[in-house]
XYZ file of C-alpha atoms in Angstrom:
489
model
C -18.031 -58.357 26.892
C -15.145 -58.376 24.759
C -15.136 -58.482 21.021
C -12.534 -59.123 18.329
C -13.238 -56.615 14.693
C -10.890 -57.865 11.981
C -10.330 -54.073 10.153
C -8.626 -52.925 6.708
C -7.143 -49.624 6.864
C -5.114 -47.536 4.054
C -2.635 -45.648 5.703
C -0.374 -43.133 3.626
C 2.865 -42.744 5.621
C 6.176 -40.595 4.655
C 9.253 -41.749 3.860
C 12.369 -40.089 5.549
C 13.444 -38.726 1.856
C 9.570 -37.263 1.196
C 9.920 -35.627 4.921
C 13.588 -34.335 4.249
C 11.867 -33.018 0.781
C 8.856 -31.206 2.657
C 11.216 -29.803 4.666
C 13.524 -27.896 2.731
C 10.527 -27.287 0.191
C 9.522 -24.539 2.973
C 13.199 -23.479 3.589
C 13.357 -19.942 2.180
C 16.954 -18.928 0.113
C 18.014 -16.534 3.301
C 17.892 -19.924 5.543
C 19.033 -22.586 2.411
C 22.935 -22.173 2.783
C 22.722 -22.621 7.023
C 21.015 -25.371 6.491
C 23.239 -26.691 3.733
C 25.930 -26.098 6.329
C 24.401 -28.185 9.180
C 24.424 -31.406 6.812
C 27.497 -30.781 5.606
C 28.918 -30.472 9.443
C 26.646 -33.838 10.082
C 27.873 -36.243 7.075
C 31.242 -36.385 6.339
C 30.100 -38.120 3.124
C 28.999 -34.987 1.631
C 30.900 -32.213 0.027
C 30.319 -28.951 -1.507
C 32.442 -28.993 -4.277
C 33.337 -25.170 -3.976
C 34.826 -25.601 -0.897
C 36.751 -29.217 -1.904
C 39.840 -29.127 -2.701
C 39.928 -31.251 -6.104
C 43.516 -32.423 -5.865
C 43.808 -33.613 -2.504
C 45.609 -36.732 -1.504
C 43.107 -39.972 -0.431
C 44.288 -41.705 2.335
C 44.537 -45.636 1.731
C 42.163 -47.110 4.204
C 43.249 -47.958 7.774
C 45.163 -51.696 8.085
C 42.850 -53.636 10.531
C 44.099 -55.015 13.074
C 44.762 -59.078 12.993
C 43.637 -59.894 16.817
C 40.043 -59.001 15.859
C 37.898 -61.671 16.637
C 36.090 -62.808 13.243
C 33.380 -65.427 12.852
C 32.909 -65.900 9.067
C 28.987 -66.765 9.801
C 28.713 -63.150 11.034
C 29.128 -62.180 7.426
C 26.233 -63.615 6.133
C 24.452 -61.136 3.443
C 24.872 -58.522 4.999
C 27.509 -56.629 2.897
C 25.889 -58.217 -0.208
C 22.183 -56.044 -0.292
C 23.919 -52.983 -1.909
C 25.426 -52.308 -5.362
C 28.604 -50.496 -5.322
C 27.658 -48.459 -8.645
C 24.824 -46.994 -6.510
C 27.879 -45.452 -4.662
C 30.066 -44.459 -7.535
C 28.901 -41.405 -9.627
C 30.195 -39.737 -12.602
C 31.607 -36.013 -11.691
C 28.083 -34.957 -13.774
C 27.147 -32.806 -10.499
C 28.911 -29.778 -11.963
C 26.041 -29.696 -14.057
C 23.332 -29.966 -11.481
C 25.457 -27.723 -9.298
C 25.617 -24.714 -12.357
C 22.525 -25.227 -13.853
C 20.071 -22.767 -12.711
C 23.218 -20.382 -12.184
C 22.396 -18.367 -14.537
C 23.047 -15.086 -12.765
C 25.853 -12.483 -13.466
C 28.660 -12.093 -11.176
C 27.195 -8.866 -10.067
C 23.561 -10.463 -9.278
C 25.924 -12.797 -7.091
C 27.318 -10.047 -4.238
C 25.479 -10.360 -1.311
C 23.260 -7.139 -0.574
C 24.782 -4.924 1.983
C 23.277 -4.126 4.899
C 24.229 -0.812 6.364
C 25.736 -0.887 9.998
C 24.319 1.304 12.525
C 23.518 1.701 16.084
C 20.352 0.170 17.871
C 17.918 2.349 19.088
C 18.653 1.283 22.803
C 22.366 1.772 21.664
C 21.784 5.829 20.824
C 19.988 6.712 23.726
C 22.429 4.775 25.786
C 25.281 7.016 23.883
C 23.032 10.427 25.074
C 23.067 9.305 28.418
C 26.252 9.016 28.648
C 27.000 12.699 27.571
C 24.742 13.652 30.926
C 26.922 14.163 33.996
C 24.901 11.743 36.700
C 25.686 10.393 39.915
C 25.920 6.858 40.000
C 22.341 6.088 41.626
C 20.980 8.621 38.750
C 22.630 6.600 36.097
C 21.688 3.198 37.205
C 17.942 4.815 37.327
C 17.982 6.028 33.766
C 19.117 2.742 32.489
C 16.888 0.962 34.103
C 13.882 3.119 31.877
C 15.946 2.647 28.801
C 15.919 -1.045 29.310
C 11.903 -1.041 30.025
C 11.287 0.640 26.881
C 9.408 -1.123 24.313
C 10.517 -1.171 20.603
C 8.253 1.404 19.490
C 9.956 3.961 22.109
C 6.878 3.440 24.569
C 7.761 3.371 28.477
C 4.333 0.801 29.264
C 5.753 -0.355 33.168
C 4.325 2.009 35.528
C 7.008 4.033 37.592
C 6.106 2.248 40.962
C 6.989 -1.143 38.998
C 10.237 0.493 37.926
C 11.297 1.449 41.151
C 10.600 -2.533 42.753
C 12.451 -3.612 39.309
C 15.774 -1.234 41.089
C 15.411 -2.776 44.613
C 15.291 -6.558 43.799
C 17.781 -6.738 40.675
C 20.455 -4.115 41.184
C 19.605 -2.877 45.119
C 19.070 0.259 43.971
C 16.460 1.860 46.861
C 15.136 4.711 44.906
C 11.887 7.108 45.141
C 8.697 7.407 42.949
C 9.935 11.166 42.249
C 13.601 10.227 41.424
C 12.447 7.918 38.684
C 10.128 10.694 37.267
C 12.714 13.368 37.080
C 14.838 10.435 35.427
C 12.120 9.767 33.295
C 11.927 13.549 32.370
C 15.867 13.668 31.468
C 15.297 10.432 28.823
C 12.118 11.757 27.620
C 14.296 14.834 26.307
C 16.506 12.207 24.290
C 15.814 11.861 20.117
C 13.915 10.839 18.252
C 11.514 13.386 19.933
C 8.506 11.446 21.621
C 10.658 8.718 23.550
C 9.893 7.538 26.880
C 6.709 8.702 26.576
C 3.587 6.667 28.372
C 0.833 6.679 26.014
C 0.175 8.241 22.668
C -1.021 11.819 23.937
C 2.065 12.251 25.955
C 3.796 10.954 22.876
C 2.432 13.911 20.715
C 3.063 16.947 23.480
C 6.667 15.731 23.553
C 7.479 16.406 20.730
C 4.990 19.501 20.033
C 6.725 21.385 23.565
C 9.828 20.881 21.439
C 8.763 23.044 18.842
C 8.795 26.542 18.782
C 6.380 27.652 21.314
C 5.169 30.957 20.324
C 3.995 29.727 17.390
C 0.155 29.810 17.327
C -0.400 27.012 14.894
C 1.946 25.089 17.351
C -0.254 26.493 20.426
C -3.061 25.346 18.801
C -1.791 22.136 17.884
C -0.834 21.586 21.618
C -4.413 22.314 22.735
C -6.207 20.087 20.897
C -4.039 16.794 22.080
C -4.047 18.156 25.442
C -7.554 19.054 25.585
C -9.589 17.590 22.769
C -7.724 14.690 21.693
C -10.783 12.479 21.630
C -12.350 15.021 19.005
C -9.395 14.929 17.237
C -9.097 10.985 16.487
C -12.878 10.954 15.801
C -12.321 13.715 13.300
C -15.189 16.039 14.631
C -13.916 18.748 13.185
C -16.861 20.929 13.133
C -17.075 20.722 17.033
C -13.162 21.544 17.225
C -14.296 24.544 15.388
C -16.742 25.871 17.967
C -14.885 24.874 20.644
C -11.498 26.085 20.132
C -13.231 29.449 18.120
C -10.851 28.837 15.397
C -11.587 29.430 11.404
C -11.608 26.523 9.240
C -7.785 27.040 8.249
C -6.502 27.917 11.601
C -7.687 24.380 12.044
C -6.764 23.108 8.893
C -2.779 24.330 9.714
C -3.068 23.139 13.375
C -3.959 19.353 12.355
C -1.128 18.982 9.542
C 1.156 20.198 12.390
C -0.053 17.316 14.361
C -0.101 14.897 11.407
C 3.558 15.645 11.277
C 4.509 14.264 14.262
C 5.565 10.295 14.976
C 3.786 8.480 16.914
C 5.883 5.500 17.015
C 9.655 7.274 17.605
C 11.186 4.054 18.266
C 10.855 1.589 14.899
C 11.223 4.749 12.398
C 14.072 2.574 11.065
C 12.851 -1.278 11.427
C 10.508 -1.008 7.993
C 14.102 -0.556 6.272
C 15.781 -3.441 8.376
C 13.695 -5.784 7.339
C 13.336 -5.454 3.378
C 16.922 -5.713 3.444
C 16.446 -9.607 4.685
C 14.482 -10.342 1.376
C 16.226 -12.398 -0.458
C 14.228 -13.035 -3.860
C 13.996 -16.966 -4.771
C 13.584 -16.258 -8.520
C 14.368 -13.701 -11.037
C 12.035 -12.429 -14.037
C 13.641 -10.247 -16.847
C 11.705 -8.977 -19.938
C 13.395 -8.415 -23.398
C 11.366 -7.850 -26.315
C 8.099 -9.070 -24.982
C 9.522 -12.314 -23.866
C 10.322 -13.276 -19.994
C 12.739 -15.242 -18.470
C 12.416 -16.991 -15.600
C 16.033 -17.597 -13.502
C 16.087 -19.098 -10.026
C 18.663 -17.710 -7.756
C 22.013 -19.384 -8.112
C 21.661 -19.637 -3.953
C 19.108 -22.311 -4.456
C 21.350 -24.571 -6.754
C 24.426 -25.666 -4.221
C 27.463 -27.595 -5.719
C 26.572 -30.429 -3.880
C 28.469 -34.202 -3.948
C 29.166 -37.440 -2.454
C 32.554 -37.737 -1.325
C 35.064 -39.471 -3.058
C 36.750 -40.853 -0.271
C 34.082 -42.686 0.732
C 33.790 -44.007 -2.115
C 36.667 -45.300 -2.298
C 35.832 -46.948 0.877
C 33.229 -48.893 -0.511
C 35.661 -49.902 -3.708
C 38.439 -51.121 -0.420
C 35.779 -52.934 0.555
C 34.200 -54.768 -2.258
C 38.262 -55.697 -3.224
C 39.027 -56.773 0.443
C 38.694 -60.631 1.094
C 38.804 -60.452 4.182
C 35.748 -58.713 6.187
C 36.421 -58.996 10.459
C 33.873 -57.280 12.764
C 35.735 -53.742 12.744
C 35.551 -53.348 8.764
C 31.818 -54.712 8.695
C 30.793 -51.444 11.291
C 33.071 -49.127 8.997
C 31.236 -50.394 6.114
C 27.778 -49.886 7.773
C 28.783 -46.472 9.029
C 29.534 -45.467 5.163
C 26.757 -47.225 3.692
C 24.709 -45.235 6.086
C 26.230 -41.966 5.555
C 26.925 -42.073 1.892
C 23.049 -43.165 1.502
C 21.920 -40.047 3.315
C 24.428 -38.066 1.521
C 22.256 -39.052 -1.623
C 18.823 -38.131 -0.439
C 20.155 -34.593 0.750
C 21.475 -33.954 -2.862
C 18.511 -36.021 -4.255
C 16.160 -33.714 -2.241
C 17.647 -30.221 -2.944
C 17.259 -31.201 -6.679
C 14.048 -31.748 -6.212
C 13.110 -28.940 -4.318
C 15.260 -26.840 -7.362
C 13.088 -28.790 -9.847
C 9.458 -28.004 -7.945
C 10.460 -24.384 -7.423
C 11.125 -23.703 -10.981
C 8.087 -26.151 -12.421
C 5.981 -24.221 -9.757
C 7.060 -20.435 -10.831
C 7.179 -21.244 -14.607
C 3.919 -22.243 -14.298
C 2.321 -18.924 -12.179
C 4.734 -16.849 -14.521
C 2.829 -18.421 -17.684
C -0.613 -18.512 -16.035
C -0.101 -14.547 -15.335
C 1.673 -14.106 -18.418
C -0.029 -10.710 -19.546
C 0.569 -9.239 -15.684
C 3.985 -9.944 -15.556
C 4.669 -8.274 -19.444
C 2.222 -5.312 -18.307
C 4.997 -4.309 -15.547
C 2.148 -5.707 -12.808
C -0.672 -3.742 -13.764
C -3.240 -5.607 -11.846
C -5.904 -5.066 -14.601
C -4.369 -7.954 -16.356
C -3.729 -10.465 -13.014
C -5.920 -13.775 -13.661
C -8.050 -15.087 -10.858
C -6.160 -17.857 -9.651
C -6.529 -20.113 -6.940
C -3.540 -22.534 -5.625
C -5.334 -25.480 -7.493
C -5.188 -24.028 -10.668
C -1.302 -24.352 -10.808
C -1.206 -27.740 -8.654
C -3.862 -29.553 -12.065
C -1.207 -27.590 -14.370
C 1.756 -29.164 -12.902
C 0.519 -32.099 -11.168
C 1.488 -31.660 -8.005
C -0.252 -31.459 -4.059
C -1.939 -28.051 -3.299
C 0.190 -28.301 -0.127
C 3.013 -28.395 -1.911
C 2.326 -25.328 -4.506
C 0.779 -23.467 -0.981
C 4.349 -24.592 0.877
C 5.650 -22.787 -2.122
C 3.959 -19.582 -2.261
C 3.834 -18.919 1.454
C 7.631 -18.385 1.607
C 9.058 -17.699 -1.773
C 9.749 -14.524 -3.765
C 10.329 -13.475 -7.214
C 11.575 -10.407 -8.617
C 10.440 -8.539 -10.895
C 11.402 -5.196 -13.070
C 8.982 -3.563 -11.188
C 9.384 -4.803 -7.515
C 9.984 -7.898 -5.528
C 7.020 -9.754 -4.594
C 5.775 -12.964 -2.451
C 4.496 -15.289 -4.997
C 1.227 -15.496 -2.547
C 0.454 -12.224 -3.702
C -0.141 -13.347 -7.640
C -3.526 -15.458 -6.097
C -6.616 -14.548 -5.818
C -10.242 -15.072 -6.132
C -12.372 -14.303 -9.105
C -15.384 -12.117 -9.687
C -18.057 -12.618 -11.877
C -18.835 -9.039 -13.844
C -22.566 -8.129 -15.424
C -21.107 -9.458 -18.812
C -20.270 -12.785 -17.371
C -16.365 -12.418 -17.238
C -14.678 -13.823 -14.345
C -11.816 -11.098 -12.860
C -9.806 -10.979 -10.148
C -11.115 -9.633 -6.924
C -7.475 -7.690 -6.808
C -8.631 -5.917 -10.049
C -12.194 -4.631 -7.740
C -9.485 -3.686 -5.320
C -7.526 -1.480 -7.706
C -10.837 0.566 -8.603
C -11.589 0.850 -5.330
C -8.240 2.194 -3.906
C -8.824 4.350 -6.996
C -11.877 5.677 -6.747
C -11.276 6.642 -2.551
C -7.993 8.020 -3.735
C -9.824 10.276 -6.092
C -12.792 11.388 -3.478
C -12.915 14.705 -2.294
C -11.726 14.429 1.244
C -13.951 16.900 2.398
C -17.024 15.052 1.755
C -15.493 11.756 1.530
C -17.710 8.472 -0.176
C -19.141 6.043 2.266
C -18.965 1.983 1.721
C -22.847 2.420 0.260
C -21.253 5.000 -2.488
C -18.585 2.790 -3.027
C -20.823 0.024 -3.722
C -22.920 1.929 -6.503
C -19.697 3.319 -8.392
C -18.520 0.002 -8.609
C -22.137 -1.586 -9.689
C -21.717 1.007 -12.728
C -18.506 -0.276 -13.612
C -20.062 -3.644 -14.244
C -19.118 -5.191 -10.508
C -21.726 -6.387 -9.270
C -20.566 -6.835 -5.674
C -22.527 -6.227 -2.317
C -21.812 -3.473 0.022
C -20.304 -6.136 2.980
C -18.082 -6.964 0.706
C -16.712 -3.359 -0.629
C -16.087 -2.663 3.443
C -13.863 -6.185 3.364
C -12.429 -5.308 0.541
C -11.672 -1.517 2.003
C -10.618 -3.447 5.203
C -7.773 -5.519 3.573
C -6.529 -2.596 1.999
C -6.079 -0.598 5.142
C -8.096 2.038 4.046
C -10.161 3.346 7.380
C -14.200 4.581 7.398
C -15.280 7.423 5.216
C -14.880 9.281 8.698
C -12.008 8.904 9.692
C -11.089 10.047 6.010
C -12.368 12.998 6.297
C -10.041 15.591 5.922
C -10.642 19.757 6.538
């Protein structure tokens, strides 16, 4: 049986302009000018103004041509639902264009970023220096290729041998690729090609000077004892290696030496050079500035020659079929021309409301050179009531923009955080617990280092009154292992 429900519904929907906004609200500075670039390739009607050239000659608009059919009903209203003023705007952009610019012309230069070789490309260059035959060669590139980042060979050899027979009909044995293997695994960094962590370590410890005992040593226990070693059973090392505690003491800092991860030693370097900080905060006599990065304020306009179009138009008395599309091609392009500029002034605008706000809320952290005594508990809504915006938008914010300080350059996610209720009553943040207890394990005595239970009571005497699930969370998030695994000889 079939009914018929007569329903009310609210529905909230986004316009193009608010979606455009959302968008390039999440666009970090490193991304901003390629994106800038794509509109500006899309719409003719929009110019960067550092890039126009001021003086050039407008072409009069294209004579129409007099055979068009035109049907003066087809005109209608049409052409009549704009305002040409809309179109025409004062050269006032300079203004928006310069006004967060604020930054010297040395703050300007774009950070270099050194040029070097891959990791692939420097063992490639050290195979070359071996005299192969041809087969040999093909064999050793074929490992290189299958390495992972980290320097790790993880495809078995027989896999590596099918991998030479179906893509480069190379027929080649089991042994061939492990004598290949061998020749790579002599390469630098020390450790590469190696197939697990163990063979990783007694790389690069056979490279070492082998009559050294503390090196013999050293090599025993990963060959041997390596799952003592991890779990840090030192005392059992002890009896059954029959070393004294320092023998043992000397052999495990040679081993703590080593790399285990020879391929990335360089990517941690690679990629804070991609940082590019959104905002700037200086200190001068106990004030701060806040500055945003002249690469979020782009001198933006709408072109004048299509202006000018519109002017033609509103003059011309005549209006056939071809100038009516022209005119609804520049309507349409000179409108979206206007949101784009509309919506990176915006986004400038809720970038600078939003960090002015965090920079006041956190006001004594941010004069104390970040001592996180002094960081407020703060949660996202806390700054969306102060400036009356979404939580999505401060949290689109704060997920993907960065400020920098005098004393480092930060993710502004990082100023947030939950608060913590102390025996007086006082609410702190729970990054100020973490700062004691990174403290207080950095202080232990390694030998006998304190367990998540100590922890716990230390901090209960310091007025936090936190339970001992937590501490380990806490310990977690910092990266900071089990008292175990701390221990140290």
């Amino acid at each position: 049986m079939l009914k018929q429900n007569l329903q009310q519904k609210l529905l909230q929907k986004l316009s193009p302009q608010q979606i455009q906004f959302i968008k390039l609200l999440q666009v970090p500075t490193v991304a901003l000018d390629t994106r800038i670039k794509e509109e500006l390739e899309e719409n003719p009607a929009l110019e960067d103004i550092s890039l126009a050239d001021m003086n050039e000659v407008v072409e009069d608009y294209p004579d129409r041509d007099p055979e068009d059919d035109f049907n003066p009903e087809d005109s209608g209203d049409e052409f009549d639902d704009f305002n040409i003023e809309d179109y025409l705007q004062e050269d006032n952009l300079n203004d928006f264009g310069n006004r967060y610019d604020n930054d010297d012309d040395e703050d300007r230069k774009e950070l270099p970023i050194a040029v070097s070789n891959t990791f692939f490309e420097n063992l490639q260059a050290q195979l070359d220096l071996i005299p192969l035959d041809d087969k040999s060669y093909m064999i050793a590139q074929q490992i290189i290729g299958s390495l992972d980042d980290d320097g790790y060979l993880r495809r078995s050899i027989p896999s590596l041998v099918d991998d030479l027979a179906f893509s480069q009909n190379v027929i080649a044995e089991d042994e061939e690729a492990e004598e290949m293997l061998k020749v790579i695994q002599s390469f630098d960094p020390p450790g590469i090609g190696a197939r697990d962590l163990q063979e990783c370590l007694l790389i690069q410890l056979r490279k070492k000077d082998a009559s050294n005992p503390i090196v013999k040593n050293a090599i025993n226990i990963i060959e041997n004892y390596l799952d003592e070693f991890t779990k840090k059973h030192y005392d059992k090392l002890e009896r059954l290696l029959g070393l004294a505690p320092d023998e043992l003491k000397d052999a495990i800092n040679e081993i703590l030496k080593l790399n285990p991860k020879p391929g990335d030693s360089g990517a941690s370097n690679i990629k804070q050079l991609q940082i590019i900080p959104d905002f700037h905060i200086a200190k001068t006599d106990n004030t701060l500035t806040l500055t945003l990065n002249s690469k979020n304020a782009p001198e933006l306009r709408v072109s004048r020659s299509y202006q000018e179009m519109l002017e033609h138009y509103e003059k011309s008395s005549e209006k056939d079929k071809k100038l009516k599309e022209a005119v609804h091609f520049v309507k349409q392009k000179l409108d979206s021309a206007k949101w784009f500029i509309d919506a990176i002034k915006q986004r400038q605008q809720t970038l600078l409301k939003t960090m002015n706000a965090i920079m006041q809320y956190q006001y004594e952290y941010f004069l104390n050179d970040g001592d996180e005594r002094y960081l407020k508990p703060m949660i996202l809504k806390d700054i969306a009531d102060k400036i009356g915006m979404d939580i999505s938008t401060v949290s689109r914010v704060a997920n993907s923009k960065y400020v920098q300080t005098e004393f480092g350059t930060y993710l502004l996610k990082s100023f947030f955080s939950e608060a913590i209720q102390t025996e007086t009553g006082e609410e702190v943040s729970n990054k100020e617990v973490k700062k004691i207890l990174e403290e207080c394990i950095g202080q232990e005595n390694k030998k006998k280092p304190l367990a998540d239970e100590k922890l716990t009571e230390i901090l209960k005497e310091k007025g936090y009154n936190i339970a001992r699930r937590t501490v380990a969370k806490y310990r977690e998030q910092l990266g900071i292992p089990v008292a175990r695994l701390r221990k140290e000889l």
